[in-house]
Coordinates of C-alpha atoms in Angstrom, one line a residue:
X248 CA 8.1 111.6 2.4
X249 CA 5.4 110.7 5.1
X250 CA 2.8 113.0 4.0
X251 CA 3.4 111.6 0.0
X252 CA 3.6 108.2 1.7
X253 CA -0.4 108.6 3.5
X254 CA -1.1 110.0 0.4
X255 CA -0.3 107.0 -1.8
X256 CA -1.8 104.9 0.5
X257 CA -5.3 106.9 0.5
X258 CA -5.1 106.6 -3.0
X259 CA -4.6 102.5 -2.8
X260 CA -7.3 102.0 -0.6
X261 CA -10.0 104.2 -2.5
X262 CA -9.1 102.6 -5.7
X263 CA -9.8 99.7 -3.8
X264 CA -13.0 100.3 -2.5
X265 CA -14.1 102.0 -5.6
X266 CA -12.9 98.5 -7.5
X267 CA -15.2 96.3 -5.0
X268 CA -18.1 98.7 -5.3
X269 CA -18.4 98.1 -9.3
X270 CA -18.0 94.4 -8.8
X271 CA -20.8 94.7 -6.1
X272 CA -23.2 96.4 -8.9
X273 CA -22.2 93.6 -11.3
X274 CA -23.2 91.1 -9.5
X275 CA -26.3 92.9 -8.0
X276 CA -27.6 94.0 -11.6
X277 CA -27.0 90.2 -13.2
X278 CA -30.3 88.4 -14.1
X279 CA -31.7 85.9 -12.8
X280 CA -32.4 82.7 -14.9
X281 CA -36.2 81.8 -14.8
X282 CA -35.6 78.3 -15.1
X283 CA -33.5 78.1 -11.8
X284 CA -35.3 80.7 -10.0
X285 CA -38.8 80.0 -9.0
X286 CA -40.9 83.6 -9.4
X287 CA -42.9 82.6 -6.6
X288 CA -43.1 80.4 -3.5
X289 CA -46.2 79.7 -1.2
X290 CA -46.0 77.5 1.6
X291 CA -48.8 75.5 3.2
X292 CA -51.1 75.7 0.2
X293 CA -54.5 74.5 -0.4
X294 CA -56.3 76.1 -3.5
X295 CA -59.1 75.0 -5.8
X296 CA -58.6 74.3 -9.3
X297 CA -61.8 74.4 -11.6
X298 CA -62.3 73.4 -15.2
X299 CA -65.0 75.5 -17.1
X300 CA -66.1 77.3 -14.5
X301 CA -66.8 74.1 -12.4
X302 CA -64.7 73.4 -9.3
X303 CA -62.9 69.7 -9.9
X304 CA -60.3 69.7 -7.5
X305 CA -58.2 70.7 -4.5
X306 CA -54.4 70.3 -4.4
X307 CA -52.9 70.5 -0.6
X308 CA -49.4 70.7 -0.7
X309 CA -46.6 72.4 1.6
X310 CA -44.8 73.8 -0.6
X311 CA -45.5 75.2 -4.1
X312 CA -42.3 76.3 -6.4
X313 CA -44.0 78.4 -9.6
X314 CA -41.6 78.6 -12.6
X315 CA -43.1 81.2 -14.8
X316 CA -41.2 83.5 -17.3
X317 CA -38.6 80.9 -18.7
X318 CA -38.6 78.6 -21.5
X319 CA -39.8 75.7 -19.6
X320 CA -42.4 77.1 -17.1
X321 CA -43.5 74.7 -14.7
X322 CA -44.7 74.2 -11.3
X323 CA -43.1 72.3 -8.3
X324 CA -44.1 70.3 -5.3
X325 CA -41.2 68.9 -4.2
X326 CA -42.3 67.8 -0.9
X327 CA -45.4 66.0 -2.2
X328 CA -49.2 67.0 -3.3
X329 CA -52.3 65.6 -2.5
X330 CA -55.2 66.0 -4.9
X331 CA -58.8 65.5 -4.2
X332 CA -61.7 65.3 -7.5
X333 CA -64.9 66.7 -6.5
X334 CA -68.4 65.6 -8.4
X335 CA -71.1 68.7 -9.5
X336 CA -72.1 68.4 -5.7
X337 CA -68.7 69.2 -4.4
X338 CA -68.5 66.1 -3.2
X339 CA -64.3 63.9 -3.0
X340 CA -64.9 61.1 -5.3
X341 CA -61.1 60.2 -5.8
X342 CA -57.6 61.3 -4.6
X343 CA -54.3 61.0 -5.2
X344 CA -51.4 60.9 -3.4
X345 CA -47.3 61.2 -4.0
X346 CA -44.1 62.6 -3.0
X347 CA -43.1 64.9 -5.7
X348 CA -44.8 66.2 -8.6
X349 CA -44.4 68.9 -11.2
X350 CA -47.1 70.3 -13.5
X351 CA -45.6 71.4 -17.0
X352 CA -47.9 74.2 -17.6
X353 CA -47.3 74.5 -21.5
X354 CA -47.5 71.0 -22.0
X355 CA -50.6 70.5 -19.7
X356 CA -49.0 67.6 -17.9
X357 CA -48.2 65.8 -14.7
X358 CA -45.5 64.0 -13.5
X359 CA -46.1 62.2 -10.0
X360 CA -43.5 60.6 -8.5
X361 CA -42.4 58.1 -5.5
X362 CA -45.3 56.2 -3.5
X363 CA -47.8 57.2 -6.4
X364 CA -51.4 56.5 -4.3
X365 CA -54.8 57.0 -5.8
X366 CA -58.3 56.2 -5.2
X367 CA -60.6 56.6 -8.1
X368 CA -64.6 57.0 -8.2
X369 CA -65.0 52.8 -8.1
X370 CA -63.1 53.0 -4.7
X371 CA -60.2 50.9 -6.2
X372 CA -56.3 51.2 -5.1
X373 CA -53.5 52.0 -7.6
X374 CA -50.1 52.1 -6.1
X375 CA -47.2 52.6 -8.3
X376 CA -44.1 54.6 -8.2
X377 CA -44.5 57.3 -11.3
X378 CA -47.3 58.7 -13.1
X379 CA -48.3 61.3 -16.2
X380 CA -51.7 62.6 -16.7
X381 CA -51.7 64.2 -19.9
X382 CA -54.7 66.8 -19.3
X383 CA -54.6 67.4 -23.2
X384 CA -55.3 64.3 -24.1
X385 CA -57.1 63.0 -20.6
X386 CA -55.3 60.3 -20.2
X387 CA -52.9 58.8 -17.2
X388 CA -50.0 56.2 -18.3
X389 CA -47.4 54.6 -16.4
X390 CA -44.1 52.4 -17.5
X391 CA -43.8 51.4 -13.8
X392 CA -45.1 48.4 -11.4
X393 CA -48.5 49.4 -10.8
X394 CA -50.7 47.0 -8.4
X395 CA -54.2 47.4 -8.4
X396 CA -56.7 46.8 -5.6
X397 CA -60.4 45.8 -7.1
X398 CA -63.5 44.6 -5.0
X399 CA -62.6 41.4 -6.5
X400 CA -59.2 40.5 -7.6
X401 CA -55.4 42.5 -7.3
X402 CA -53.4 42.9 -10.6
X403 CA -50.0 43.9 -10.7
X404 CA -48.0 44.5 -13.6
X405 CA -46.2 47.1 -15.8
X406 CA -47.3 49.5 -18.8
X407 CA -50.3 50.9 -17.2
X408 CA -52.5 53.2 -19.5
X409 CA -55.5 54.8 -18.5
X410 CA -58.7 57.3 -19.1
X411 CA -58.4 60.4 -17.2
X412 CA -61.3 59.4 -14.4
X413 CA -59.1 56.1 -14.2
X414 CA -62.4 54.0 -14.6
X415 CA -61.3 52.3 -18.1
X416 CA -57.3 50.8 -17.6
X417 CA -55.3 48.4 -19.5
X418 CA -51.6 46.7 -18.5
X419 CA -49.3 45.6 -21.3
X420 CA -47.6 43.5 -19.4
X421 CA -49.6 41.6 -16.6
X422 CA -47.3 39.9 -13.8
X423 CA -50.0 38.6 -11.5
X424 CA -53.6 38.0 -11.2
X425 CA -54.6 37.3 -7.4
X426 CA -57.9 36.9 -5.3
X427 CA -58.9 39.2 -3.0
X428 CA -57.3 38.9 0.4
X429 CA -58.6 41.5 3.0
X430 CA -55.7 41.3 5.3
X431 CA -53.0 41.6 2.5
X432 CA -55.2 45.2 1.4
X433 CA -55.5 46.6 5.0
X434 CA -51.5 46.2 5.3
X435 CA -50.6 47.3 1.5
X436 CA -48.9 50.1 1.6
X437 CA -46.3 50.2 -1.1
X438 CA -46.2 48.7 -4.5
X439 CA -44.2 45.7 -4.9
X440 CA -43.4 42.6 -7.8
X441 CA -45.6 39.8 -7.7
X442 CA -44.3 36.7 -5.8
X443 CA -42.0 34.2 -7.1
X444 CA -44.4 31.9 -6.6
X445 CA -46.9 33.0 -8.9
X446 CA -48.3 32.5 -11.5
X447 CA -46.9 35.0 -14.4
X448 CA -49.1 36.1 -17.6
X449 CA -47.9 38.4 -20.1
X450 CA -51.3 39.3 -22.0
X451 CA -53.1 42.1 -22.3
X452 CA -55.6 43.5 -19.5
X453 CA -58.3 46.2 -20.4
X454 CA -61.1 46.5 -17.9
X455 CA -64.4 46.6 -19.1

């Protein structure tokens, strides 16, 4: 009785393990989905980009998510980018700042998002919260508050639409039109709505 007793009991206990080992392989040989699963990660990154041949610009990030193989591929920078434009001398001419982005490679487009911060080649300011440059059709929009920082005036407003050099803008909706005040742009740091003392106009602005 003992000996059929240790004998059962072997049998139990390799059936067991044997049971475990084949849900082991299961779960070892099941694919992983390429839209969850990034193929690649590279931390601390700072690479070139170039368009034609020519180098345009340089994208400092630390931490780069590359989604490539799935039906949406995509890259991610979820702790924020910064991108710098170089002229044909390799010199920085504008940047660009934000907390997250994502580059739908397919689509050739950019989604920037949270404290949106970019300096274009006339030295102006452009704070917003979200951004899509369209590479396809070179050209950067906005549907949120955008305030702008010129040599002369600040306009703020929403619907922002823009070439891809950002040197030809319009706003559908214009909040505020302000003069310049030196203080207020040495302390800007976030984009906010116009004052409730101001002055609201709903036109139409395109810069020349």
């Amino acid at each position: 009785m003992r000996f059929s007793r240790y004998i059962l009991l072997s049998l139990f206990f390799a059936g067991l393990l044997l049971s475990c080992t084949k849900k082991d392989e299961k779960v070892a040989s099941k694919p992983l989905d390429p839209d969850k699963v990034p193929m690649m990660v590279t931390h601390s990154v700072k690479t070139l980009i170039s368009d034609s041949g020519i180098t345009q610009y340089r994208i400092t990030t630390p931490v780069w998510y590359v989604y490539d193989g799935g039906s949406n591929p995509r890259w991610r920078f979820p702790e924020g980018a910064y991108l710098e434009q170089f002229d044909d001398k390799f010199k920085v001419i504008a940047t660009v700042r934000c907390d997250s982005a994502m580059y739908d490679t397919q689509k050739q487009l950019w989604r920037l998002d949270g404290n949106v911060r970019i300096q274009n080649v006339k030295k102006e300011l452009i704070l917003t919260n979200q951004l899509f440059w369209d590479q396809r059709w070179q050209e950067v929009r906005s549907d949120s508050f955008v305030h702008i920082e010129r040599i002369d005036r600040v306009i703020e407003g929403y619907g922002f639409k823009s070439n891809q050099d950002l040197t030809r803008y319009s706003i559908n909706r214009v909040m505020a039109i302000l003069p310049i005040d030196e203080d207020r742009m040495k302390s800007s740091q976030q984009p906010a709505p116009a004052q409730t003392n101001t002055k609201t106009a709903t036109a139409t602005l395109t810069t020349p």
